[in-house]
């Protein structure tokens, strides 16, 4: 029994869910998302609630049941509220600036790192060391944030690098400097 897969998804006002075979389209105030699911999972809309059902009790189908429900819920939340991810930059001279729709980072290299704008993603830089990534697709927002973090991941000795705002960096002690 999938507790996640059996939970109904309530549709907020202003959001329209359309099911065509195994393709689900979700339309809301912020945009439109579409995803094709496996044929083993079926969706039904009734009274402002979407329910997810599976065709059999095979192990793979049970796993896809909860996954499909979670993906559909993220689509509904994305078109109604949207998703955001915050990154902080730690380091002397580290800063970010919006360049057109893209982003320009100074992170200790001999050259600035330019990030091209991606459709569906917006960058904000309220402070020179803070980057906010927003969009309606949770998967895309998370991937863009991970790609930015991978440019200069935080190091454990001084904590320098690009990190998620809620990430805690475990610090290591440097050389002990004890003379023998």
PDB file of C-alpha atoms in Angstrom:
ATOM      1  CA  UNK A   1       0.000   0.000   0.000  1.00  0.00           C
ATOM      2  CA  UNK A   2       1.434   3.329  -1.036  1.00  0.00           C
ATOM      3  CA  UNK A   3       0.474   5.986   1.469  1.00  0.00           C
ATOM      4  CA  UNK A   4       1.800   8.740  -0.771  1.00  0.00           C
ATOM      5  CA  UNK A   5       0.222   7.363  -3.937  1.00  0.00           C
ATOM      6  CA  UNK A   6      -3.208   6.950  -2.335  1.00  0.00           C
ATOM      7  CA  UNK A   7      -3.354  10.525  -0.994  1.00  0.00           C
ATOM      8  CA  UNK A   8      -5.587  12.746  -3.151  1.00  0.00           C
ATOM      9  CA  UNK A   9      -4.232  15.969  -4.664  1.00  0.00           C
ATOM     10  CA  UNK A  10      -6.472  18.986  -4.133  1.00  0.00           C
ATOM     11  CA  UNK A  11      -6.593  21.402  -7.058  1.00  0.00           C
ATOM     12  CA  UNK A  12      -6.444  25.074  -6.006  1.00  0.00           C
ATOM     13  CA  UNK A  13      -8.693  27.625  -7.690  1.00  0.00           C
ATOM     14  CA  UNK A  14      -7.285  28.918 -10.960  1.00  0.00           C
ATOM     15  CA  UNK A  15      -5.558  25.614 -11.799  1.00  0.00           C
ATOM     16  CA  UNK A  16      -6.861  23.367 -14.587  1.00  0.00           C
ATOM     17  CA  UNK A  17      -5.816  19.696 -14.868  1.00  0.00           C
ATOM     18  CA  UNK A  18      -6.411  17.954 -18.207  1.00  0.00           C
ATOM     19  CA  UNK A  19      -5.819  14.220 -18.703  1.00  0.00           C
ATOM     20  CA  UNK A  20      -5.363  12.770 -22.201  1.00  0.00           C
ATOM     21  CA  UNK A  21      -4.440   9.112 -21.954  1.00  0.00           C
ATOM     22  CA  UNK A  22      -1.168   8.970 -20.015  1.00  0.00           C
ATOM     23  CA  UNK A  23      -0.359  12.666 -20.599  1.00  0.00           C
ATOM     24  CA  UNK A  24      -1.350  15.177 -17.922  1.00  0.00           C
ATOM     25  CA  UNK A  25      -1.447  18.933 -18.614  1.00  0.00           C
ATOM     26  CA  UNK A  26      -1.595  21.364 -15.696  1.00  0.00           C
ATOM     27  CA  UNK A  27      -2.406  24.996 -16.422  1.00  0.00           C
ATOM     28  CA  UNK A  28      -2.308  27.792 -13.869  1.00  0.00           C
ATOM     29  CA  UNK A  29      -1.609  31.456 -13.285  1.00  0.00           C
ATOM     30  CA  UNK A  30       2.174  31.058 -13.613  1.00  0.00           C
ATOM     31  CA  UNK A  31       2.215  28.867 -16.720  1.00  0.00           C
ATOM     32  CA  UNK A  32       1.600  25.412 -18.135  1.00  0.00           C
ATOM     33  CA  UNK A  33       3.345  22.109 -17.423  1.00  0.00           C
ATOM     34  CA  UNK A  34       2.880  18.804 -19.234  1.00  0.00           C
ATOM     35  CA  UNK A  35       4.211  15.336 -18.449  1.00  0.00           C
ATOM     36  CA  UNK A  36       3.673  11.867 -19.878  1.00  0.00           C
ATOM     37  CA  UNK A  37       3.421   9.111 -17.282  1.00  0.00           C
ATOM     38  CA  UNK A  38       3.573   5.349 -17.684  1.00  0.00           C
ATOM     39  CA  UNK A  39       0.457   3.432 -18.812  1.00  0.00           C
ATOM     40  CA  UNK A  40       0.460   1.470 -15.545  1.00  0.00           C
ATOM     41  CA  UNK A  41      -0.719   4.562 -13.645  1.00  0.00           C
ATOM     42  CA  UNK A  42      -4.129   6.190 -14.203  1.00  0.00           C
ATOM     43  CA  UNK A  43      -5.413   9.586 -13.083  1.00  0.00           C
ATOM     44  CA  UNK A  44      -8.945  10.810 -12.480  1.00  0.00           C
ATOM     45  CA  UNK A  45     -10.281  14.289 -11.710  1.00  0.00           C
ATOM     46  CA  UNK A  46     -13.465  14.753  -9.697  1.00  0.00           C
ATOM     47  CA  UNK A  47     -14.736  17.569  -7.453  1.00  0.00           C
ATOM     48  CA  UNK A  48     -11.475  19.541  -7.514  1.00  0.00           C
ATOM     49  CA  UNK A  49      -9.410  16.504  -6.487  1.00  0.00           C
ATOM     50  CA  UNK A  50      -7.049  14.342  -8.545  1.00  0.00           C
ATOM     51  CA  UNK A  51      -6.658  10.699  -7.540  1.00  0.00           C
ATOM     52  CA  UNK A  52      -3.908   8.383  -8.736  1.00  0.00           C
ATOM     53  CA  UNK A  53      -4.460   4.636  -9.219  1.00  0.00           C
ATOM     54  CA  UNK A  54      -2.224   1.780 -10.324  1.00  0.00           C
ATOM     55  CA  UNK A  55      -3.098  -1.146 -12.581  1.00  0.00           C
ATOM     56  CA  UNK A  56      -1.480  -3.969 -10.579  1.00  0.00           C
ATOM     57  CA  UNK A  57       0.498  -4.688  -7.423  1.00  0.00           C
ATOM     58  CA  UNK A  58       3.876  -5.361  -9.031  1.00  0.00           C
ATOM     59  CA  UNK A  59       6.855  -3.914  -7.185  1.00  0.00           C
ATOM     60  CA  UNK A  60       7.747  -1.505 -10.002  1.00  0.00           C
ATOM     61  CA  UNK A  61       4.152  -0.308 -10.344  1.00  0.00           C
ATOM     62  CA  UNK A  62       3.922   0.369  -6.611  1.00  0.00           C
ATOM     63  CA  UNK A  63       7.069   2.496  -6.805  1.00  0.00           C
ATOM     64  CA  UNK A  64       5.729   4.404  -9.823  1.00  0.00           C
ATOM     65  CA  UNK A  65       2.425   4.992  -8.001  1.00  0.00           C
ATOM     66  CA  UNK A  66       3.947   7.207  -5.310  1.00  0.00           C
ATOM     67  CA  UNK A  67       6.386   8.819  -7.744  1.00  0.00           C
ATOM     68  CA  UNK A  68       3.661   9.766 -10.212  1.00  0.00           C
ATOM     69  CA  UNK A  69       1.531  11.288  -7.472  1.00  0.00           C
ATOM     70  CA  UNK A  70       4.478  13.334  -6.152  1.00  0.00           C
ATOM     71  CA  UNK A  71       5.380  14.563  -9.653  1.00  0.00           C
ATOM     72  CA  UNK A  72       1.779  15.596 -10.348  1.00  0.00           C
ATOM     73  CA  UNK A  73       1.542  17.388  -6.991  1.00  0.00           C
ATOM     74  CA  UNK A  74       4.747  19.313  -7.799  1.00  0.00           C
ATOM     75  CA  UNK A  75       3.245  20.323 -11.130  1.00  0.00           C
ATOM     76  CA  UNK A  76       0.106  21.656  -9.421  1.00  0.00           C
ATOM     77  CA  UNK A  77       2.126  23.580  -6.823  1.00  0.00           C
ATOM     78  CA  UNK A  78       4.468  24.907  -9.515  1.00  0.00           C
ATOM     79  CA  UNK A  79       1.778  26.467 -11.703  1.00  0.00           C
ATOM     80  CA  UNK A  80      -0.036  27.973  -8.705  1.00  0.00           C
ATOM     81  CA  UNK A  81       2.784  29.099  -6.372  1.00  0.00           C
ATOM     82  CA  UNK A  82       6.088  28.359  -8.106  1.00  0.00           C
ATOM     83  CA  UNK A  83       9.374  27.139  -6.644  1.00  0.00           C
ATOM     84  CA  UNK A  84      12.473  28.992  -5.510  1.00  0.00           C
ATOM     85  CA  UNK A  85      15.977  28.047  -4.423  1.00  0.00           C
ATOM     86  CA  UNK A  86      18.425  30.387  -2.686  1.00  0.00           C
ATOM     87  CA  UNK A  87      22.203  30.173  -2.969  1.00  0.00           C
ATOM     88  CA  UNK A  88      24.795  32.052  -0.905  1.00  0.00           C
ATOM     89  CA  UNK A  89      28.338  32.842  -1.985  1.00  0.00           C
ATOM     90  CA  UNK A  90      31.082  32.816   0.649  1.00  0.00           C
ATOM     91  CA  UNK A  91      34.542  34.098  -0.159  1.00  0.00           C
ATOM     92  CA  UNK A  92      36.556  37.275  -0.558  1.00  0.00           C
ATOM     93  CA  UNK A  93      35.608  38.933  -3.843  1.00  0.00           C
ATOM     94  CA  UNK A  94      32.853  36.426  -4.614  1.00  0.00           C
ATOM     95  CA  UNK A  95      29.832  38.161  -6.101  1.00  0.00           C
ATOM     96  CA  UNK A  96      27.059  37.726  -8.628  1.00  0.00           C
ATOM     97  CA  UNK A  97      25.267  40.108 -10.967  1.00  0.00           C
ATOM     98  CA  UNK A  98      22.351  39.753 -13.359  1.00  0.00           C
ATOM     99  CA  UNK A  99      23.542  40.205 -16.955  1.00  0.00           C
ATOM    100  CA  UNK A 100      20.483  40.497 -19.204  1.00  0.00           C
ATOM    101  CA  UNK A 101      18.413  37.425 -18.351  1.00  0.00           C
ATOM    102  CA  UNK A 102      21.506  35.418 -17.437  1.00  0.00           C
ATOM    103  CA  UNK A 103      23.954  35.607 -14.575  1.00  0.00           C
ATOM    104  CA  UNK A 104      27.604  36.615 -14.218  1.00  0.00           C
ATOM    105  CA  UNK A 105      29.633  35.169 -11.339  1.00  0.00           C
ATOM    106  CA  UNK A 106      32.985  36.204  -9.927  1.00  0.00           C
ATOM    107  CA  UNK A 107      34.143  33.225  -7.896  1.00  0.00           C
ATOM    108  CA  UNK A 108      37.917  33.356  -7.781  1.00  0.00           C
ATOM    109  CA  UNK A 109      38.712  32.373 -11.360  1.00  0.00           C
ATOM    110  CA  UNK A 110      40.766  34.579 -13.682  1.00  0.00           C
ATOM    111  CA  UNK A 111      37.598  35.283 -15.656  1.00  0.00           C
ATOM    112  CA  UNK A 112      33.930  35.869 -14.838  1.00  0.00           C
ATOM    113  CA  UNK A 113      31.665  32.840 -15.267  1.00  0.00           C
ATOM    114  CA  UNK A 114      28.647  33.601 -17.456  1.00  0.00           C
ATOM    115  CA  UNK A 115      25.460  31.567 -17.040  1.00  0.00           C
ATOM    116  CA  UNK A 116      23.023  31.665 -19.956  1.00  0.00           C
ATOM    117  CA  UNK A 117      19.334  32.239 -19.287  1.00  0.00           C
ATOM    118  CA  UNK A 118      17.199  29.093 -19.346  1.00  0.00           C
ATOM    119  CA  UNK A 119      13.573  29.233 -20.446  1.00  0.00           C
ATOM    120  CA  UNK A 120      11.283  29.005 -17.423  1.00  0.00           C
ATOM    121  CA  UNK A 121      13.961  30.139 -14.937  1.00  0.00           C
ATOM    122  CA  UNK A 122      14.509  33.632 -13.559  1.00  0.00           C
ATOM    123  CA  UNK A 123      17.521  34.821 -11.593  1.00  0.00           C
ATOM    124  CA  UNK A 124      17.453  37.485  -8.881  1.00  0.00           C
ATOM    125  CA  UNK A 125      20.436  38.959  -7.051  1.00  0.00           C
ATOM    126  CA  UNK A 126      19.129  41.008  -4.079  1.00  0.00           C
ATOM    127  CA  UNK A 127      22.644  41.155  -2.589  1.00  0.00           C
ATOM    128  CA  UNK A 128      25.970  40.617  -4.384  1.00  0.00           C
ATOM    129  CA  UNK A 129      26.467  37.328  -2.516  1.00  0.00           C
ATOM    130  CA  UNK A 130      22.915  35.954  -2.753  1.00  0.00           C
ATOM    131  CA  UNK A 131      21.269  34.315  -5.785  1.00  0.00           C
ATOM    132  CA  UNK A 132      17.575  33.423  -5.967  1.00  0.00           C
ATOM    133  CA  UNK A 133      16.410  30.997  -8.662  1.00  0.00           C
ATOM    134  CA  UNK A 134      12.658  30.837  -9.355  1.00  0.00           C
ATOM    135  CA  UNK A 135      10.495  28.857 -11.763  1.00  0.00           C
ATOM    136  CA  UNK A 136       7.435  26.639 -12.069  1.00  0.00           C
ATOM    137  CA  UNK A 137       9.249  23.329 -12.687  1.00  0.00           C
ATOM    138  CA  UNK A 138      10.711  22.011  -9.411  1.00  0.00           C
ATOM    139  CA  UNK A 139      13.062  19.634 -11.203  1.00  0.00           C
ATOM    140  CA  UNK A 140      14.479  22.388 -13.426  1.00  0.00           C
ATOM    141  CA  UNK A 141      14.898  24.861 -10.543  1.00  0.00           C
ATOM    142  CA  UNK A 142      16.782  22.247  -8.514  1.00  0.00           C
ATOM    143  CA  UNK A 143      18.997  21.265 -11.452  1.00  0.00           C
ATOM    144  CA  UNK A 144      19.945  24.871 -12.230  1.00  0.00           C
ATOM    145  CA  UNK A 145      20.764  25.438  -8.543  1.00  0.00           C
ATOM    146  CA  UNK A 146      22.912  22.282  -8.484  1.00  0.00           C
ATOM    147  CA  UNK A 147      24.731  23.378 -11.659  1.00  0.00           C
ATOM    148  CA  UNK A 148      25.500  26.794 -10.131  1.00  0.00           C
ATOM    149  CA  UNK A 149      26.724  25.171  -6.908  1.00  0.00           C
ATOM    150  CA  UNK A 150      28.995  22.824  -8.888  1.00  0.00           C
ATOM    151  CA  UNK A 151      30.913  25.798 -10.341  1.00  0.00           C
ATOM    152  CA  UNK A 152      32.563  26.378  -6.949  1.00  0.00           C
ATOM    153  CA  UNK A 153      31.309  23.890  -4.315  1.00  0.00           C
ATOM    154  CA  UNK A 154      31.941  24.847  -0.689  1.00  0.00           C
ATOM    155  CA  UNK A 155      35.197  23.581   0.761  1.00  0.00           C
ATOM    156  CA  UNK A 156      35.405  22.287   4.352  1.00  0.00           C
ATOM    157  CA  UNK A 157      38.368  24.312   5.652  1.00  0.00           C
ATOM    158  CA  UNK A 158      37.270  27.933   5.199  1.00  0.00           C
ATOM    159  CA  UNK A 159      33.747  27.341   3.904  1.00  0.00           C
ATOM    160  CA  UNK A 160      34.422  29.243   0.669  1.00  0.00           C
ATOM    161  CA  UNK A 161      32.224  28.525  -2.328  1.00  0.00           C
ATOM    162  CA  UNK A 162      28.620  28.568  -3.489  1.00  0.00           C
ATOM    163  CA  UNK A 163      26.206  26.850  -1.096  1.00  0.00           C
ATOM    164  CA  UNK A 164      22.479  26.460  -0.626  1.00  0.00           C
ATOM    165  CA  UNK A 165      21.096  28.931   1.922  1.00  0.00           C
ATOM    166  CA  UNK A 166      19.902  26.097   4.196  1.00  0.00           C
ATOM    167  CA  UNK A 167      23.041  23.970   3.748  1.00  0.00           C
ATOM    168  CA  UNK A 168      25.353  23.451   6.709  1.00  0.00           C
ATOM    169  CA  UNK A 169      29.021  23.003   5.831  1.00  0.00           C
ATOM    170  CA  UNK A 170      30.869  20.663   8.176  1.00  0.00           C
ATOM    171  CA  UNK A 171      34.130  22.400   8.891  1.00  0.00           C
ATOM    172  CA  UNK A 172      37.465  20.625   9.335  1.00  0.00           C
ATOM    173  CA  UNK A 173      40.354  21.742  11.465  1.00  0.00           C
ATOM    174  CA  UNK A 174      43.417  22.806   9.525  1.00  0.00           C
ATOM    175  CA  UNK A 175      46.960  21.789  10.317  1.00  0.00           C
ATOM    176  CA  UNK A 176      47.528  21.497  14.027  1.00  0.00           C
ATOM    177  CA  UNK A 177      50.912  23.230  13.967  1.00  0.00           C
ATOM    178  CA  UNK A 178      52.243  21.297  16.947  1.00  0.00           C
ATOM    179  CA  UNK A 179      56.070  21.176  17.005  1.00  0.00           C
ATOM    180  CA  UNK A 180      57.710  17.981  18.223  1.00  0.00           C
TER     181      UNK A 180
END
